[in-house]
Amino acid sequence: MPPVVPPFLVGLIVAPLAKRLLKPLVSGVVKASVGIAMEVKKAAQEAGENIHDLAAEVAADVVAAQIAAGDIEGHPGDGQHPTGNDAKGGARAPKIRATAGSATGKAN
């Protein structure tokens, strides 16, 4: 009959061995998870900027189409402006944000 080894002795032997083997594995999993999370965050930010830029372009196209069709209420001399701003202050164009990648032609 084989000798009976108490479970706590098995734990004393296996615990340091498991620590040596599992620590690099867990560390690698955490590093990979953080890297993936950062990439997802960057992709979501870029997608948001692209949607913002697209919305600004569409708004400009709609205003241009309304001006071309003559659908704008009021006349240029009466102080009304299609954006709701006073004509004296001048029209404000939508702000287009440039990212470092778009200025250099490289992706972020």
JSON list of C-alpha atoms in Angstrom, two decimals:
[
{"chain": "A", "resi": 1, "resn": "MET", "atom": "CA", "xyz": [0.00, 0.00, 0.00]},
{"chain": "A", "resi": 2, "resn": "PRO", "atom": "CA", "xyz": [1.43, 3.42, -0.99]},
{"chain": "A", "resi": 3, "resn": "PRO", "atom": "CA", "xyz": [2.22, 5.86, 1.77]},
{"chain": "A", "resi": 4, "resn": "VAL", "atom": "CA", "xyz": [-0.54, 8.35, 2.55]},
{"chain": "A", "resi": 5, "resn": "VAL", "atom": "CA", "xyz": [0.54, 11.96, 2.03]},
{"chain": "A", "resi": 6, "resn": "PRO", "atom": "CA", "xyz": [-1.49, 14.54, 3.87]},
{"chain": "A", "resi": 7, "resn": "PRO", "atom": "CA", "xyz": [-3.08, 17.13, 1.53]},
{"chain": "A", "resi": 8, "resn": "PHE", "atom": "CA", "xyz": [-1.37, 20.05, 3.24]},
{"chain": "A", "resi": 9, "resn": "LEU", "atom": "CA", "xyz": [2.03, 18.57, 2.32]},
{"chain": "A", "resi": 10, "resn": "VAL", "atom": "CA", "xyz": [0.94, 18.37, -1.31]},
{"chain": "A", "resi": 11, "resn": "GLY", "atom": "CA", "xyz": [-0.10, 22.03, -1.04]},
{"chain": "A", "resi": 12, "resn": "LEU", "atom": "CA", "xyz": [3.27, 23.00, 0.38]},
{"chain": "A", "resi": 13, "resn": "ILE", "atom": "CA", "xyz": [5.01, 21.41, -2.58]},
{"chain": "A", "resi": 14, "resn": "VAL", "atom": "CA", "xyz": [2.61, 22.42, -5.34]},
{"chain": "A", "resi": 15, "resn": "ALA", "atom": "CA", "xyz": [1.98, 26.06, -4.28]},
{"chain": "A", "resi": 16, "resn": "PRO", "atom": "CA", "xyz": [5.51, 27.42, -5.01]},
{"chain": "A", "resi": 17, "resn": "LEU", "atom": "CA", "xyz": [5.65, 25.43, -8.22]},
{"chain": "A", "resi": 18, "resn": "ALA", "atom": "CA", "xyz": [2.26, 26.76, -9.34]},
{"chain": "A", "resi": 19, "resn": "LYS", "atom": "CA", "xyz": [3.33, 30.30, -8.43]},
{"chain": "A", "resi": 20, "resn": "ARG", "atom": "CA", "xyz": [6.41, 30.04, -10.64]},
{"chain": "A", "resi": 21, "resn": "LEU", "atom": "CA", "xyz": [4.41, 28.69, -13.55]},
{"chain": "A", "resi": 22, "resn": "LEU", "atom": "CA", "xyz": [1.25, 30.78, -13.24]},
{"chain": "A", "resi": 23, "resn": "LYS", "atom": "CA", "xyz": [2.79, 34.21, -12.52]},
{"chain": "A", "resi": 24, "resn": "PRO", "atom": "CA", "xyz": [4.26, 34.67, -16.05]},
{"chain": "A", "resi": 25, "resn": "LEU", "atom": "CA", "xyz": [1.06, 33.32, -17.58]},
{"chain": "A", "resi": 26, "resn": "VAL", "atom": "CA", "xyz": [-1.18, 35.69, -15.61]},
{"chain": "A", "resi": 27, "resn": "SER", "atom": "CA", "xyz": [1.19, 38.58, -16.30]},
{"chain": "A", "resi": 28, "resn": "GLY", "atom": "CA", "xyz": [1.03, 37.88, -20.04]},
{"chain": "A", "resi": 29, "resn": "VAL", "atom": "CA", "xyz": [-2.76, 37.71, -19.98]},
{"chain": "A", "resi": 30, "resn": "VAL", "atom": "CA", "xyz": [-2.99, 41.04, -18.14]},
{"chain": "A", "resi": 31, "resn": "LYS", "atom": "CA", "xyz": [-0.55, 42.72, -20.55]},
{"chain": "A", "resi": 32, "resn": "ALA", "atom": "CA", "xyz": [-2.47, 41.41, -23.55]},
{"chain": "A", "resi": 33, "resn": "SER", "atom": "CA", "xyz": [-5.79, 42.54, -22.06]},
{"chain": "A", "resi": 34, "resn": "VAL", "atom": "CA", "xyz": [-4.51, 46.05, -21.38]},
{"chain": "A", "resi": 35, "resn": "GLY", "atom": "CA", "xyz": [-3.07, 46.28, -24.91]},
{"chain": "A", "resi": 36, "resn": "ILE", "atom": "CA", "xyz": [-6.36, 45.16, -26.45]},
{"chain": "A", "resi": 37, "resn": "ALA", "atom": "CA", "xyz": [-8.32, 47.62, -24.30]},
{"chain": "A", "resi": 38, "resn": "MET", "atom": "CA", "xyz": [-6.08, 50.49, -25.41]},
{"chain": "A", "resi": 39, "resn": "GLU", "atom": "CA", "xyz": [-6.46, 49.55, -29.08]},
{"chain": "A", "resi": 40, "resn": "VAL", "atom": "CA", "xyz": [-10.25, 49.34, -28.73]},
{"chain": "A", "resi": 41, "resn": "LYS", "atom": "CA", "xyz": [-10.31, 52.75, -27.02]},
{"chain": "A", "resi": 42, "resn": "LYS", "atom": "CA", "xyz": [-8.22, 54.27, -29.82]},
{"chain": "A", "resi": 43, "resn": "ALA", "atom": "CA", "xyz": [-10.43, 52.72, -32.51]},
{"chain": "A", "resi": 44, "resn": "ALA", "atom": "CA", "xyz": [-13.59, 54.00, -30.79]},
{"chain": "A", "resi": 45, "resn": "GLN", "atom": "CA", "xyz": [-12.12, 57.50, -30.55]},
{"chain": "A", "resi": 46, "resn": "GLU", "atom": "CA", "xyz": [-11.18, 57.51, -34.24]},
{"chain": "A", "resi": 47, "resn": "ALA", "atom": "CA", "xyz": [-14.64, 56.24, -35.18]},
{"chain": "A", "resi": 48, "resn": "GLY", "atom": "CA", "xyz": [-16.24, 59.03, -33.13]},
{"chain": "A", "resi": 49, "resn": "GLU", "atom": "CA", "xyz": [-14.07, 61.63, -34.86]},
{"chain": "A", "resi": 50, "resn": "ASN", "atom": "CA", "xyz": [-14.96, 60.21, -38.27]},
{"chain": "A", "resi": 51, "resn": "ILE", "atom": "CA", "xyz": [-18.67, 60.32, -37.44]},
{"chain": "A", "resi": 52, "resn": "HIS", "atom": "CA", "xyz": [-18.30, 63.91, -36.20]},
{"chain": "A", "resi": 53, "resn": "ASP", "atom": "CA", "xyz": [-16.51, 64.91, -39.43]},
{"chain": "A", "resi": 54, "resn": "LEU", "atom": "CA", "xyz": [-19.13, 63.15, -41.54]},
{"chain": "A", "resi": 55, "resn": "ALA", "atom": "CA", "xyz": [-21.96, 64.90, -39.68]},
{"chain": "A", "resi": 56, "resn": "ALA", "atom": "CA", "xyz": [-20.29, 68.29, -40.25]},
{"chain": "A", "resi": 57, "resn": "GLU", "atom": "CA", "xyz": [-19.92, 67.56, -43.97]},
{"chain": "A", "resi": 58, "resn": "VAL", "atom": "CA", "xyz": [-23.54, 66.47, -44.27]},
{"chain": "A", "resi": 59, "resn": "ALA", "atom": "CA", "xyz": [-24.75, 69.57, -42.40]},
{"chain": "A", "resi": 60, "resn": "ALA", "atom": "CA", "xyz": [-22.71, 71.78, -44.74]},
{"chain": "A", "resi": 61, "resn": "ASP", "atom": "CA", "xyz": [-24.13, 69.96, -47.78]},
{"chain": "A", "resi": 62, "resn": "VAL", "atom": "CA", "xyz": [-27.69, 70.38, -46.50]},
{"chain": "A", "resi": 63, "resn": "VAL", "atom": "CA", "xyz": [-27.21, 74.11, -45.91]},
{"chain": "A", "resi": 64, "resn": "ALA", "atom": "CA", "xyz": [-25.60, 74.49, -49.34]},
{"chain": "A", "resi": 65, "resn": "ALA", "atom": "CA", "xyz": [-28.49, 72.62, -50.97]},
{"chain": "A", "resi": 66, "resn": "GLN", "atom": "CA", "xyz": [-31.03, 74.81, -49.15]},
{"chain": "A", "resi": 67, "resn": "ILE", "atom": "CA", "xyz": [-29.23, 77.96, -50.26]},
{"chain": "A", "resi": 68, "resn": "ALA", "atom": "CA", "xyz": [-29.07, 76.70, -53.86]},
{"chain": "A", "resi": 69, "resn": "ALA", "atom": "CA", "xyz": [-32.78, 75.80, -53.81]},
{"chain": "A", "resi": 70, "resn": "GLY", "atom": "CA", "xyz": [-33.77, 79.12, -52.21]},
{"chain": "A", "resi": 71, "resn": "ASP", "atom": "CA", "xyz": [-35.42, 77.38, -49.25]},
{"chain": "A", "resi": 72, "resn": "ILE", "atom": "CA", "xyz": [-33.83, 79.70, -46.69]},
{"chain": "A", "resi": 73, "resn": "GLU", "atom": "CA", "xyz": [-36.30, 81.89, -44.78]},
{"chain": "A", "resi": 74, "resn": "GLY", "atom": "CA", "xyz": [-35.58, 85.60, -44.71]},
{"chain": "A", "resi": 75, "resn": "HIS", "atom": "CA", "xyz": [-33.31, 87.68, -46.85]},
{"chain": "A", "resi": 76, "resn": "PRO", "atom": "CA", "xyz": [-29.64, 88.46, -46.37]},
{"chain": "A", "resi": 77, "resn": "GLY", "atom": "CA", "xyz": [-30.35, 92.07, -45.39]},
{"chain": "A", "resi": 78, "resn": "ASP", "atom": "CA", "xyz": [-32.97, 91.41, -42.68]},
{"chain": "A", "resi": 79, "resn": "GLY", "atom": "CA", "xyz": [-30.55, 90.12, -40.02]},
{"chain": "A", "resi": 80, "resn": "GLN", "atom": "CA", "xyz": [-31.65, 86.50, -40.23]},
{"chain": "A", "resi": 81, "resn": "HIS", "atom": "CA", "xyz": [-29.16, 83.80, -41.02]},
{"chain": "A", "resi": 82, "resn": "PRO", "atom": "CA", "xyz": [-29.83, 80.12, -41.80]},
{"chain": "A", "resi": 83, "resn": "THR", "atom": "CA", "xyz": [-27.75, 79.04, -38.80]},
{"chain": "A", "resi": 84, "resn": "GLY", "atom": "CA", "xyz": [-29.67, 81.31, -36.46]},
{"chain": "A", "resi": 85, "resn": "ASN", "atom": "CA", "xyz": [-26.66, 83.61, -35.98]},
{"chain": "A", "resi": 86, "resn": "ASP", "atom": "CA", "xyz": [-26.91, 87.31, -36.56]},
{"chain": "A", "resi": 87, "resn": "ALA", "atom": "CA", "xyz": [-25.75, 88.32, -40.06]},
{"chain": "A", "resi": 88, "resn": "LYS", "atom": "CA", "xyz": [-23.70, 91.20, -38.62]},
{"chain": "A", "resi": 89, "resn": "GLY", "atom": "CA", "xyz": [-21.35, 88.78, -36.87]},
{"chain": "A", "resi": 90, "resn": "GLY", "atom": "CA", "xyz": [-20.82, 86.74, -40.00]},
{"chain": "A", "resi": 91, "resn": "ALA", "atom": "CA", "xyz": [-21.55, 83.10, -40.60]},
{"chain": "A", "resi": 92, "resn": "ARG", "atom": "CA", "xyz": [-19.68, 80.59, -38.53]},
{"chain": "A", "resi": 93, "resn": "ALA", "atom": "CA", "xyz": [-18.49, 77.55, -40.43]},
{"chain": "A", "resi": 94, "resn": "PRO", "atom": "CA", "xyz": [-18.49, 74.19, -38.68]},
{"chain": "A", "resi": 95, "resn": "LYS", "atom": "CA", "xyz": [-15.17, 73.45, -37.04]},
{"chain": "A", "resi": 96, "resn": "ILE", "atom": "CA", "xyz": [-13.28, 70.57, -38.58]},
{"chain": "A", "resi": 97, "resn": "ARG", "atom": "CA", "xyz": [-10.80, 68.99, -36.19]},
{"chain": "A", "resi": 98, "resn": "ALA", "atom": "CA", "xyz": [-7.61, 67.72, -37.73]},
{"chain": "A", "resi": 99, "resn": "THR", "atom": "CA", "xyz": [-5.86, 64.82, -36.05]},
{"chain": "A", "resi": 100, "resn": "ALA", "atom": "CA", "xyz": [-2.14, 64.25, -36.14]},
{"chain": "A", "resi": 101, "resn": "GLY", "atom": "CA", "xyz": [-2.67, 61.26, -38.43]},
{"chain": "A", "resi": 102, "resn": "SER", "atom": "CA", "xyz": [-4.79, 63.16, -40.92]},
{"chain": "A", "resi": 103, "resn": "ALA", "atom": "CA", "xyz": [-2.27, 66.01, -41.12]},
{"chain": "A", "resi": 104, "resn": "THR", "atom": "CA", "xyz": [0.61, 63.68, -41.94]},
{"chain": "A", "resi": 105, "resn": "GLY", "atom": "CA", "xyz": [-1.35, 61.15, -43.94]},
{"chain": "A", "resi": 106, "resn": "LYS", "atom": "CA", "xyz": [-0.61, 58.38, -41.44]},
{"chain": "A", "resi": 107, "resn": "ALA", "atom": "CA", "xyz": [-3.10, 56.41, -39.42]},
{"chain": "A", "resi": 108, "resn": "ASN", "atom": "CA", "xyz": [-3.08, 56.97, -35.66]}
]
